[in-house]
Short mmCIF file of C-alpha atoms and ligand atoms in Angstrom, two decimals:
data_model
loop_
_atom_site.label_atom_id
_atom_site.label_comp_id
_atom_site.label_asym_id
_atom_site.label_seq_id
_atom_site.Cartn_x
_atom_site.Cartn_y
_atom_site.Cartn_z
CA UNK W 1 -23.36 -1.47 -13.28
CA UNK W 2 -19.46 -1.26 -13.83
CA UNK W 3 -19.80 2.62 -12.92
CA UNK W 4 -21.80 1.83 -10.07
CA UNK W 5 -19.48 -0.93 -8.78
CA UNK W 6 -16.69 1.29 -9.49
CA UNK W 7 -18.04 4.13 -7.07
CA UNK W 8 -19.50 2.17 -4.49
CA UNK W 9 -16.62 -0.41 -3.58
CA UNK W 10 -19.07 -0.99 -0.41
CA UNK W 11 -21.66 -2.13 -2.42
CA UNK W 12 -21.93 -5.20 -3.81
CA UNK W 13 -23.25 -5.12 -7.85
CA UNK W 14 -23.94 -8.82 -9.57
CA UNK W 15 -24.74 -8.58 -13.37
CA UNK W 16 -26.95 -11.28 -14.36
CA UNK W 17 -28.20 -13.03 -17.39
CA UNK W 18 -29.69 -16.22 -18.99
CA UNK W 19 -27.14 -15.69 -21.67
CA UNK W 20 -24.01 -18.34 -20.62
CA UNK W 21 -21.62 -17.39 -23.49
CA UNK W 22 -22.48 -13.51 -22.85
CA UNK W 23 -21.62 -13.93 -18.75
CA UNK W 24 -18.71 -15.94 -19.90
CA UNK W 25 -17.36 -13.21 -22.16
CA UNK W 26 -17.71 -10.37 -19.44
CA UNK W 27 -15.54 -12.68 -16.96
CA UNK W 28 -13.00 -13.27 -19.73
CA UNK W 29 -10.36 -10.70 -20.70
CA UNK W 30 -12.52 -10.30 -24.30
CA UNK W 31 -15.23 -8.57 -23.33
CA UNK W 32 -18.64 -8.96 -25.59
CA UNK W 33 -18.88 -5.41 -26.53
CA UNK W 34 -15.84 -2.44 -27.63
CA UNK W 35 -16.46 0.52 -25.34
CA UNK W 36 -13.66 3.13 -24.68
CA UNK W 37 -12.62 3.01 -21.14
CA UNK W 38 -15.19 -0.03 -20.18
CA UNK W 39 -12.06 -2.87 -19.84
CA UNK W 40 -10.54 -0.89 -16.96
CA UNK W 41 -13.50 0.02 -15.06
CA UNK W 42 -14.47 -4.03 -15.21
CA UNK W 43 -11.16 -4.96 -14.45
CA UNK W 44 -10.56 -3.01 -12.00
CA UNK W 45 -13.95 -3.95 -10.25
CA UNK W 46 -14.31 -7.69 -11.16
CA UNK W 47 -14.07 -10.01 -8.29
CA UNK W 48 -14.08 -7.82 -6.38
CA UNK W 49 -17.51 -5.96 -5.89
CA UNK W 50 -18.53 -6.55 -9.47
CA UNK W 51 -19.74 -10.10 -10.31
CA UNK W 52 -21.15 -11.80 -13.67
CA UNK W 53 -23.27 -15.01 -12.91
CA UNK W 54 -26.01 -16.59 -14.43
CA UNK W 55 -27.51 -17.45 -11.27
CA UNK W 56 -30.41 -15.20 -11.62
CA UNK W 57 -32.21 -16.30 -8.70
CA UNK W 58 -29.29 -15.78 -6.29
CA UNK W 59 -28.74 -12.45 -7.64
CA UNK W 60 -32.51 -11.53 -7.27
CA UNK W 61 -32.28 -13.23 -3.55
CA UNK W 62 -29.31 -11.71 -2.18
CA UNK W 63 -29.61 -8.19 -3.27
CA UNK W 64 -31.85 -5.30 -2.37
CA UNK W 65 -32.45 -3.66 -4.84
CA UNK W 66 -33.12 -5.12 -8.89
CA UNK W 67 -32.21 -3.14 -11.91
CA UNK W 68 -34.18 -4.62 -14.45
CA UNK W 69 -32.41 -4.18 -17.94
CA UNK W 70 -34.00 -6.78 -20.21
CA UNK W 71 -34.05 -5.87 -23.73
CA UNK W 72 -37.86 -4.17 -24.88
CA UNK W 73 -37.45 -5.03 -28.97
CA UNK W 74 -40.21 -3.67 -31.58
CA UNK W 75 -42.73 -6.23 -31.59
CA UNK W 76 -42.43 -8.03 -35.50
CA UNK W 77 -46.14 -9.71 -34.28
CA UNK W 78 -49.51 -9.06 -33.20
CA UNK W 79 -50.89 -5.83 -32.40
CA UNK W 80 -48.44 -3.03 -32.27
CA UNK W 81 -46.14 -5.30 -34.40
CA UNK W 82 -43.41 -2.62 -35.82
CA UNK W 83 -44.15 -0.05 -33.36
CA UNK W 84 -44.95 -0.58 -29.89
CA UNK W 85 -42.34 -2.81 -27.52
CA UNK W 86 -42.79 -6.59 -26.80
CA UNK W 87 -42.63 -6.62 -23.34
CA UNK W 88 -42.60 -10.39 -22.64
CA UNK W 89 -39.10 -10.71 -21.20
CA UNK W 90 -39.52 -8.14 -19.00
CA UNK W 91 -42.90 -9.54 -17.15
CA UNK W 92 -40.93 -12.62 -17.54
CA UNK W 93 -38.25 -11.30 -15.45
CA UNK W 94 -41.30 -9.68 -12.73
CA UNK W 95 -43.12 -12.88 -12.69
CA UNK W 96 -39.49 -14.26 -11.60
CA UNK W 97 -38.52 -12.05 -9.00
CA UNK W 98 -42.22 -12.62 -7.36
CA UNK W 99 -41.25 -16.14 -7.46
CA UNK W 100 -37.91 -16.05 -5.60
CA UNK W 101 -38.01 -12.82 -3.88
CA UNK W 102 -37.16 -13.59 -0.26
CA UNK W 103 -37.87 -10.13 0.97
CA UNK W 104 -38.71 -6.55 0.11
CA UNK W 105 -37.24 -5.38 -3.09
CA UNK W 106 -36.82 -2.19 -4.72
CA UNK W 107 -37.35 -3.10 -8.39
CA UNK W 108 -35.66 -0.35 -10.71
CA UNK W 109 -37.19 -0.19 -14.65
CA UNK W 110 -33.59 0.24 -16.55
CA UNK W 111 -34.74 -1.01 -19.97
CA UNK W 112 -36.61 1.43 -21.93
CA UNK W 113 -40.48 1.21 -22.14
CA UNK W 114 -43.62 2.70 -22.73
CA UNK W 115 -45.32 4.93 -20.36
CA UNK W 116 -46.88 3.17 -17.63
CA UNK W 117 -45.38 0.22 -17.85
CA UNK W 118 -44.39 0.24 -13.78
CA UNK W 119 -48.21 0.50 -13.50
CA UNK W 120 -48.47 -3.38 -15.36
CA UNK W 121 -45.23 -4.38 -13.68
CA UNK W 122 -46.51 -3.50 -10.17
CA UNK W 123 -49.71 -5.59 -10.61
CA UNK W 124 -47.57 -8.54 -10.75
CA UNK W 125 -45.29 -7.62 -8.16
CA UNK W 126 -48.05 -6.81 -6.13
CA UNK W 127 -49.38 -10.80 -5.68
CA UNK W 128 -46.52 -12.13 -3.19
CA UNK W 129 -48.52 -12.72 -0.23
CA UNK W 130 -45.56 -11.42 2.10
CA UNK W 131 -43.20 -9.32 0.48
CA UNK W 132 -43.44 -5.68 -0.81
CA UNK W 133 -42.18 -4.45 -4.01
CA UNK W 134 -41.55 -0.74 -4.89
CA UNK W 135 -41.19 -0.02 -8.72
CA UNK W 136 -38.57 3.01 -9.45
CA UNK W 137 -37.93 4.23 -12.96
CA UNK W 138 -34.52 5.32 -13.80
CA UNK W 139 -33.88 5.50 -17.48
CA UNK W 140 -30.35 5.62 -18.99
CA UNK W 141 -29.41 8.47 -20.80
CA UNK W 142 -25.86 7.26 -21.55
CA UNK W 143 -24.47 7.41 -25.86
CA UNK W 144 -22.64 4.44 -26.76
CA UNK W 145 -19.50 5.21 -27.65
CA UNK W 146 -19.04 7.76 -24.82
CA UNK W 147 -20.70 5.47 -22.40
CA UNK W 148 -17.92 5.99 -19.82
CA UNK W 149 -17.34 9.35 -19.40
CA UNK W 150 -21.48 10.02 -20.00
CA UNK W 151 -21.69 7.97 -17.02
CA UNK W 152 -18.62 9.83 -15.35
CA UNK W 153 -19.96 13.04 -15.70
CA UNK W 154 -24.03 12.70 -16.40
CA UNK W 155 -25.74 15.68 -17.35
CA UNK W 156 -28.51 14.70 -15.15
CA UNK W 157 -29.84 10.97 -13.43
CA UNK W 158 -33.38 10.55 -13.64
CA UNK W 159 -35.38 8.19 -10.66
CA UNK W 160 -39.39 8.46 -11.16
CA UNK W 161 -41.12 6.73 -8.26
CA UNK W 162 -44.42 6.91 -6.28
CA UNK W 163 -45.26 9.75 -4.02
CA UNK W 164 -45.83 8.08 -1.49
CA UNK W 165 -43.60 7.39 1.92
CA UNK W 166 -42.44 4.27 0.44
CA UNK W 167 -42.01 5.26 -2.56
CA UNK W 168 -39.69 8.13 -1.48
CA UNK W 169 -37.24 5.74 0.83
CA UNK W 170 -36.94 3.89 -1.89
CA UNK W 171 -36.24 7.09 -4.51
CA UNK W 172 -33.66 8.03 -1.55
CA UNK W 173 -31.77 4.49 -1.42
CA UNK W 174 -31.67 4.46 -5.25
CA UNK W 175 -30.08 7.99 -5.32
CA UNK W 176 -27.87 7.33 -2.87
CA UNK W 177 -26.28 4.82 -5.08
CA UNK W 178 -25.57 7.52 -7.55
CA UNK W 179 -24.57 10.15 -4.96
CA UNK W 180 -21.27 8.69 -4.40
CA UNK W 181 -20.48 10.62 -7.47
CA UNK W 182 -23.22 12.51 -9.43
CA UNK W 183 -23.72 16.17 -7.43
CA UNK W 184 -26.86 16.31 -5.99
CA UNK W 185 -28.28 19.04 -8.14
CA UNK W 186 -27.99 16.74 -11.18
CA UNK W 187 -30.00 13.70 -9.61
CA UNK W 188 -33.48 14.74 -10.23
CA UNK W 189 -36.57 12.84 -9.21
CA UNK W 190 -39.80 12.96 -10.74
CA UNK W 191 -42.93 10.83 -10.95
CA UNK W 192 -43.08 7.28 -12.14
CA UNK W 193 -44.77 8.26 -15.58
CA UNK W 194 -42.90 11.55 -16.13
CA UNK W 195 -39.70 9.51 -15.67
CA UNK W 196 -40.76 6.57 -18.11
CA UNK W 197 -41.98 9.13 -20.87
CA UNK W 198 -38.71 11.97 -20.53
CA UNK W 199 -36.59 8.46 -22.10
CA UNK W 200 -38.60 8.35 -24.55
CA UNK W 201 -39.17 12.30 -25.40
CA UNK W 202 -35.40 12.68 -25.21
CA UNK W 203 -34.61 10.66 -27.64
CA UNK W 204 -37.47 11.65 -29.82
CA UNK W 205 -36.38 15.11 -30.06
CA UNK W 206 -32.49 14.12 -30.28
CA UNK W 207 -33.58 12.38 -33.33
CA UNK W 208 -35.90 14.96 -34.34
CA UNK W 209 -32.57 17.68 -34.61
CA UNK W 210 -30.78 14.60 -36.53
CA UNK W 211 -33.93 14.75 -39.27
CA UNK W 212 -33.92 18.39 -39.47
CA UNK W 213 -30.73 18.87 -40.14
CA UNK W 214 -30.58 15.92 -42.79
CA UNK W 215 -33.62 17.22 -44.27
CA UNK W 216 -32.22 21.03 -44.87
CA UNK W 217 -29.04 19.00 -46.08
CA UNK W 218 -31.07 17.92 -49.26
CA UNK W 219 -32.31 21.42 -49.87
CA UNK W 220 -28.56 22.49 -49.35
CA UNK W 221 -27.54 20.13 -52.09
CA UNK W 222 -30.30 21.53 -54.39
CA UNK W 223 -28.79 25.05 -53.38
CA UNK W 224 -25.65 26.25 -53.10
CA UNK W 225 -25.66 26.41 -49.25
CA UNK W 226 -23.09 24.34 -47.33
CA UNK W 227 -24.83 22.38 -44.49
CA UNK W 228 -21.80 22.65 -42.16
CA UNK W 229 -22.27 26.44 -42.40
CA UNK W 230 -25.95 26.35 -42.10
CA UNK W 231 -25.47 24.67 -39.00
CA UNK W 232 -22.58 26.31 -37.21
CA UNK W 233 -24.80 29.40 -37.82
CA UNK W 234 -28.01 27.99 -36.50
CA UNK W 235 -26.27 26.86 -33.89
CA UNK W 236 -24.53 28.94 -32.30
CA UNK W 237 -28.16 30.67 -30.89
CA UNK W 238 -27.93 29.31 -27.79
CA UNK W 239 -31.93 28.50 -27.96
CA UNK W 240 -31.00 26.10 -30.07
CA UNK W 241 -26.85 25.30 -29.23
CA UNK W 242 -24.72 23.20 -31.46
CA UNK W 243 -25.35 19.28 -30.57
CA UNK W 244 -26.93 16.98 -32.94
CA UNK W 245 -26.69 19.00 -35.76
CA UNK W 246 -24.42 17.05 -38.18
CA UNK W 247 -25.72 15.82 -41.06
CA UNK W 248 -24.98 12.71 -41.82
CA UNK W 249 -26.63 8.93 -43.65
CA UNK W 250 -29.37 9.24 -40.63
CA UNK W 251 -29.16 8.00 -37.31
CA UNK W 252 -28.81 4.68 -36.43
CA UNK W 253 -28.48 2.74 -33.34
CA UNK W 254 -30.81 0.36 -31.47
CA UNK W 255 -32.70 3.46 -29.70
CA UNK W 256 -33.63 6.15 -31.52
CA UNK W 257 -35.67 4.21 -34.65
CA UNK W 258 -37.08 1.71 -31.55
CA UNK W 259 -38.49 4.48 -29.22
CA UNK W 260 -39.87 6.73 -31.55
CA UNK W 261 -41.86 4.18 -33.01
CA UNK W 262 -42.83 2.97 -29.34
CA UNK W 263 -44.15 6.58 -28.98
CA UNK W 264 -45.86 7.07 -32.12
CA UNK W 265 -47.78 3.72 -31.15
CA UNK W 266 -49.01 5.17 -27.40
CA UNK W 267 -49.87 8.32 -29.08
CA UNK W 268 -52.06 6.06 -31.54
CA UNK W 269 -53.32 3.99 -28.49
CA UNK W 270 -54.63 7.30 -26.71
CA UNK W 271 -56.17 8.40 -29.86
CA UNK W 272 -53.60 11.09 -30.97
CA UNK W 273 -52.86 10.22 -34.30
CA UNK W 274 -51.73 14.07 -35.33
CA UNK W 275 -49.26 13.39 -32.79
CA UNK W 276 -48.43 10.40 -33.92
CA UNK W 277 -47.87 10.66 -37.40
CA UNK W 278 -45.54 14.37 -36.68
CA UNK W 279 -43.09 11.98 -34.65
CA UNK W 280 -43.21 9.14 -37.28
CA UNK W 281 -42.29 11.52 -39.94
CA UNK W 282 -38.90 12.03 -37.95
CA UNK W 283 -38.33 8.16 -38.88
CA UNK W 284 -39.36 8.70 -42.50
CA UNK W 285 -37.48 10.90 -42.92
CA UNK W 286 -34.33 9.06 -41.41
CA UNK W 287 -35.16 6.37 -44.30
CA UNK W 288 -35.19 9.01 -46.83
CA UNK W 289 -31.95 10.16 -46.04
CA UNK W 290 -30.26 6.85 -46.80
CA UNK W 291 -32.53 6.74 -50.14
CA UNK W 292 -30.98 9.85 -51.20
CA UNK W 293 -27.36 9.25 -50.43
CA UNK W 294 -27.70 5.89 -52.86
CA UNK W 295 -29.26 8.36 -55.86
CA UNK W 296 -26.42 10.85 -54.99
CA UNK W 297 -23.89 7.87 -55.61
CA UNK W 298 -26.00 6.26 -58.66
CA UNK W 299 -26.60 9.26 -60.47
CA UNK W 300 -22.69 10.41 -60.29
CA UNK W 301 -21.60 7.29 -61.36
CA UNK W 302 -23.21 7.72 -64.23
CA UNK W 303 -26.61 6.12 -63.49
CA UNK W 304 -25.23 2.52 -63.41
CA UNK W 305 -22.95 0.99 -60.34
CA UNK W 306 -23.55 -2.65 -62.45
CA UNK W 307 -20.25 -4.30 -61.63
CA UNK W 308 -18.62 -1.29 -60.32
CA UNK W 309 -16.75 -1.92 -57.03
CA UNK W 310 -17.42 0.23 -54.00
CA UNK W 311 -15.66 0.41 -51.15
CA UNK W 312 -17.85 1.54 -48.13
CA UNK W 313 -15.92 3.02 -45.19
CA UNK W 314 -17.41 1.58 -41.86
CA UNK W 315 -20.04 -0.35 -40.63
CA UNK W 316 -20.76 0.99 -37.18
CA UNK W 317 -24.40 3.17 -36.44
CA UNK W 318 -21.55 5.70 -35.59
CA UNK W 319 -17.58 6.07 -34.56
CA UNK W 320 -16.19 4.02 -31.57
CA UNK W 321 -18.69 1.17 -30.74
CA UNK W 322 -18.61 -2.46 -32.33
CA UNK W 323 -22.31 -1.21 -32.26
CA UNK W 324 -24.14 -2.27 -35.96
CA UNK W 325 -27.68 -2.22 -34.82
CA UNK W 326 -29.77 -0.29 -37.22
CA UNK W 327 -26.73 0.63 -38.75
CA UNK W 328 -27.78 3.39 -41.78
CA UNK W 329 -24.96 1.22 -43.52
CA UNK W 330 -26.58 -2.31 -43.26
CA UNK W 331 -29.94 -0.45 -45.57
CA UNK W 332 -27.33 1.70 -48.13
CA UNK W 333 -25.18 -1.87 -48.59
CA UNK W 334 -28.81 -3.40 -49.40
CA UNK W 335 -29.78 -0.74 -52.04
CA UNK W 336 -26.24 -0.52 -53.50
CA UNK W 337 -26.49 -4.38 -53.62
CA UNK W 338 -29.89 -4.56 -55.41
CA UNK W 339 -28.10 -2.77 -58.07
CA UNK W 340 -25.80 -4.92 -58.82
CA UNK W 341 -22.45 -3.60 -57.43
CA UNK W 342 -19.63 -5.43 -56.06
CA UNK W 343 -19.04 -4.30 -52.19
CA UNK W 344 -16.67 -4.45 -50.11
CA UNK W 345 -16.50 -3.13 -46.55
CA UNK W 346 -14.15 -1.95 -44.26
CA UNK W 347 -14.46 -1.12 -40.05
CA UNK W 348 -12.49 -1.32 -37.62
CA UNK W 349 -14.29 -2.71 -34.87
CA UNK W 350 -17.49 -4.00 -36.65
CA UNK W 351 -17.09 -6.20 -39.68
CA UNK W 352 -17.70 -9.72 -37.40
CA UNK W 353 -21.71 -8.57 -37.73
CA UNK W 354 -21.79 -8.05 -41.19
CA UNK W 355 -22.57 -11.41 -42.10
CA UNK W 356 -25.91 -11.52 -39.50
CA UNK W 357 -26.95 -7.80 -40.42
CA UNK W 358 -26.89 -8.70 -44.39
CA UNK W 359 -28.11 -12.41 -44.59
CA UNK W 360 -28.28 -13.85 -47.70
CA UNK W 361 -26.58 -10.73 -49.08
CA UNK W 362 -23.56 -11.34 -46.64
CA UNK W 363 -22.10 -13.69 -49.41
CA UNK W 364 -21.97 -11.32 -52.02
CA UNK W 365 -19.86 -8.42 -49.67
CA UNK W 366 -16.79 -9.07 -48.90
CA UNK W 367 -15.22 -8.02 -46.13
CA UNK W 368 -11.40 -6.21 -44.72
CA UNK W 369 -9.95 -4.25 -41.76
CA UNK W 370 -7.60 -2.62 -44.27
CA UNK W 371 -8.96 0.80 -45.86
CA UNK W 372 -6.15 0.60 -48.70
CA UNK W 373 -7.04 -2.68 -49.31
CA UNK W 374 -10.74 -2.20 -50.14
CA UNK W 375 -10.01 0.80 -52.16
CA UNK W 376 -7.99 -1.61 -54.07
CA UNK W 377 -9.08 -1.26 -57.81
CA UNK W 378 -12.38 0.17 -56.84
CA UNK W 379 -14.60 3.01 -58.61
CA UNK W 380 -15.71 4.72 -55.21
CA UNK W 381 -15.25 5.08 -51.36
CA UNK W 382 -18.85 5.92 -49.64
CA UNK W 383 -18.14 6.73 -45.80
CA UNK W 384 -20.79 5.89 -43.52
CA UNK W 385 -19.22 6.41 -40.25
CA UNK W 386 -17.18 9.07 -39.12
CA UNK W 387 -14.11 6.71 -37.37
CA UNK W 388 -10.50 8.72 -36.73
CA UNK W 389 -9.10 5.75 -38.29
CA UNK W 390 -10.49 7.16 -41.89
CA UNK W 391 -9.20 10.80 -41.01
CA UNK W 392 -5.83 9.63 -41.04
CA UNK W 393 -5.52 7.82 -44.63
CA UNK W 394 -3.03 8.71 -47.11
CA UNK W 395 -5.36 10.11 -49.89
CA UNK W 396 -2.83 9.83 -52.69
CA UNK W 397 -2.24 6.39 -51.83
CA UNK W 398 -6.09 5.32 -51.84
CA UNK W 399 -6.33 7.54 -55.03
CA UNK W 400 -3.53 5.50 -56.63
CA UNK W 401 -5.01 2.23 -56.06
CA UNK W 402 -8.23 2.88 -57.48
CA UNK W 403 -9.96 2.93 -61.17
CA UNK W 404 -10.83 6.50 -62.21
CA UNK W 405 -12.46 8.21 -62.50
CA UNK W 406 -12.36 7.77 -58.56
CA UNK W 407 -15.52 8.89 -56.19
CA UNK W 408 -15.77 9.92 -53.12
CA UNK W 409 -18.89 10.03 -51.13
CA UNK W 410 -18.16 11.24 -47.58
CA UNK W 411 -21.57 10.86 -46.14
CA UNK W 412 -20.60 11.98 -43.19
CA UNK W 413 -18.60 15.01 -44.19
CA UNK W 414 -15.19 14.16 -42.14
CA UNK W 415 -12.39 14.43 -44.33
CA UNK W 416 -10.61 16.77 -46.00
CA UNK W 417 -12.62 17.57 -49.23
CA UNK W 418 -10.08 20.12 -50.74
CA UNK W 419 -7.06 17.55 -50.31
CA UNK W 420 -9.16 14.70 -51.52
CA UNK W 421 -9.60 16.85 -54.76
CA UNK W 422 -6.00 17.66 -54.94
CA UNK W 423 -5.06 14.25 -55.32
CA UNK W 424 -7.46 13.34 -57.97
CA UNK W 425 -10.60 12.74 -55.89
CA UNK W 426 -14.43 13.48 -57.39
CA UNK W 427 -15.89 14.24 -54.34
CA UNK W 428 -19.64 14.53 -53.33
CA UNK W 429 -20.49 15.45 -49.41
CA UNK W 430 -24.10 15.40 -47.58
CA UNK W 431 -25.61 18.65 -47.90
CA UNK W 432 -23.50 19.84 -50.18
C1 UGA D 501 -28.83 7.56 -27.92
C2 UGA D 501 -28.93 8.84 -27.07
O1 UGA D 501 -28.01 9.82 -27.57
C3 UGA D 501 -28.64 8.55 -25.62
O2 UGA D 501 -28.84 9.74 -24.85
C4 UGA D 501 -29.59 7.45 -25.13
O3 UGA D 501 -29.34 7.12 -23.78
C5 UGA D 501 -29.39 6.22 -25.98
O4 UGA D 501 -29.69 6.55 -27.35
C6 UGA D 501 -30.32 5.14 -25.48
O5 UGA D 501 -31.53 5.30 -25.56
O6 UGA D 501 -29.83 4.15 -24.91
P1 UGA D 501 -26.83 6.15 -29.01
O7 UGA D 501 -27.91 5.42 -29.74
O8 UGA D 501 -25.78 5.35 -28.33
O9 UGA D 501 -27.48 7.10 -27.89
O10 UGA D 501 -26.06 7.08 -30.06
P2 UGA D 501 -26.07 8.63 -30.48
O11 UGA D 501 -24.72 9.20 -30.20
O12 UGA D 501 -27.21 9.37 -29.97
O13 UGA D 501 -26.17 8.51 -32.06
C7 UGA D 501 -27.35 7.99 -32.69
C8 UGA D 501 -27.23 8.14 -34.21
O14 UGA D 501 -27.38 9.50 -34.60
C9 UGA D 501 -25.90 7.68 -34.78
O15 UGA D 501 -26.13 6.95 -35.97
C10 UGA D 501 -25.17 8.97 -35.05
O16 UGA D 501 -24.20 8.87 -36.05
C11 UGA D 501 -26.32 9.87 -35.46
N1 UGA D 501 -26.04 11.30 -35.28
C12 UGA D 501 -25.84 11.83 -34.05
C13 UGA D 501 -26.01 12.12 -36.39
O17 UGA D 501 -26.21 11.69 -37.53
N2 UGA D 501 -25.77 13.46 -36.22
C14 UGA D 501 -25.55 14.00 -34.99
O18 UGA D 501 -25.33 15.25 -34.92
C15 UGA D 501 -25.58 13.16 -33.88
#
């Protein structure tokens, strides 16, 4: 909405929520979430066409058209429960805007959902008595992290709507919006249900390439084949091109784990469990990946990490976001927990969620923004995300500080491994 608000100074954007503290945070100069470049776009913006209330139902009066963005968690109950989305704050929000709605609306499907969820959302926009409201889908293809420039410079926006004359003036007014700065070849429009299922196949298959690459990474490490190679090689076809194919300790995030599951459970609802269980094996295999960087690290510590101390380099699902959700480092802290060593973790921007991501284990970690100083008398560094800030480090000096023999597992194979040996360093890297 920033973006938006920050292309279209005639247009006026208001972001609201239920959330008080959360509104209060995004009109304060701490905003609730790190993003690179967000704090300018937002400051230069606020007040003046970009607004944060909590006045939902003046929002949903005054403007014309609604982005719904209302988060669509894994349901943990019921049928579905671990798989498909619990959509009750989203016909929450629909029932709402029925309620208020003082006009025609264009209601716009931001938050990620299943296919043909306009369909249900329509039925209950469709019982005001007066007013009419046409459903658009226009899924968000943005990375945190890179949120900014993605949004910048967008490989492509997506609007799904109706085929129908209505349904077209609104697909128009929507991509206006995005036309003060997207080229027009880049805005494509597609059917409601196309649009609502290319969210959810995109990130499917992003993950997919993240799950093939970790999985060849394990038969590097059985081999003598150096994942990095393996996939600079691979590729550079450009059939297949070189994105999303570092290995790493699995993806993370609160997407990709959320919507494959959400597709594996309308593939099972339509009866295609084949189909189903291929894209759930991308997931397993995510969790296997995390299981097999703990035996890498228990087995080279000589099959005990009782007592040992181990100093795990970030928290973050990935590099430059405060971002911990389904973090591969909140499961790998569990399993090196269960066994008994002593942790201590270091991040830049993301050790104030420790305590809710490990619970009860949260008093047992301890916690420091200082790399040197968690190194500090410990057996091993394990890196789970790939910040700059751990680039930079003065290996000798880490080295120094720690009990040897010292480990290093960079499970995200960023640093320098022939310099980390040269100071002392037994290092072990995913894949190989
Ligand atoms: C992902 C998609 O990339 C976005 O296109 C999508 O809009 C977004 O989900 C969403 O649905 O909202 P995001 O979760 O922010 O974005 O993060 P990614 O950059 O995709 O990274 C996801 C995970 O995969 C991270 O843990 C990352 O470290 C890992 N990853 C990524 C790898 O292990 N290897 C890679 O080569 C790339």
């Amino acid at each position: 909405m920033a973006a938006i608000a920050d292309h279209n100074h005639d247009r006026k954007v208001m972001v609201v929520d239920i959330n008080k503290a959360r509104i209060d945070a995004w009109n304060s100069d701490r905003l609730p979430i790190y993003e690179p470049g967000l704090d300018e776009v937002v400051k230069r913006r606020r007040g003046k066409n970009l607004f944060f209330s909590t006045d939902i139902d003046k929002a949903i009066r005054d403007c014309d058209i609604i982005f719904v963005g209302v988060n669509t968690p894994t349901k943990t109950f019921g049928r579905g429960a671990g798989c498909a989305s619990d959509l009750q704050y989203w016909e929450a929000t629909a029932r709402n805007i029925v309620k208020v709605a003082n006009r025609d609306k264009i209601v716009v499907e931001k938050s990620t959902l299943p296919v043909r969820t306009a369909e249900a959302m329509e039925h209950i926009l469709s019982r005001h008595p007066k007013h009419h409201f046409e459903v658009l889908s226009n899924p968000e293809f943005l990375a945190e992290g890179s949120a900014i420039s993605d949004l910048e410079n967008p490989d492509r926006v997506l609007i799904g709507g109706h085929q129908t004359p209505r349904g077209k003036a609104a697909i128009k007014a929507l991509a206006d919006v995005y036309a003060a700065w997207v080229p027009k070849e880049r805005i494509l429009t597609a059917n409601l249900w196309s649009s609502e299922l290319s969210k959810l196949a995109a990130n499917a298959m992003l993950a997919q390439r993240i799950s093939s690459i970790n999985s060849l990474s394990a038969l590097c490490e059985a081999t003598e084949a150096d994942i990095d190679q393996v996939a600079k090689a691979v590729g550079m076809d450009s059939r297949i091109g070189p994105k999303f194919l570092k290995a790493g300790p699995g993806f993370g995030g609160s997407c990709f784990k959320k919507d494959i599951l959400n597709l594996v459970y309308i593939c099972e609802t339509y009866g295609l469990q084949q189909v189903a269980d291929y894209w759930r094996q991308v997931v397993l295999m995510n969790d296997y990946q995390q299981e097999r960087l703990v035996g890498t690290v228990i087995r080279t510590m000589f099959n005990t990490l009782a007592n040992k101390k181990l100093a795990l380099f970030g928290f973050a699902f990935k590099a430059n976001t405060s971002d911990t959700r389904e973090s591969p480092a909140i499961a790998i802290t569990k399993m090196l927990a269960e066994e008994r060593a002593q942790i201590v973790i270091t991040d830049p921007k993301a050790l104030g969620h420790v305590a809710e991501d490990l619970g009860e284990l949260a008093s047992r970690v301890k916690t420091t923004e200082d790399p040197y100083e968690a190194a500090k008398d410990a057996d091993a560094i394990v890196l789970l995300t790939e910040w700059d800030q751990f680039r930079g480090l003065d290996y000798g000096r880490l080295y120094r500080g720690m009990r040897k023999p010292a480990f290093l597992f960079d499970g995200r194979n960023v640093l320098d491994h022939a310099a980390l040996r040269k100071v002392g360093f037994e290092v072990k890297a995913v894949g190989k």
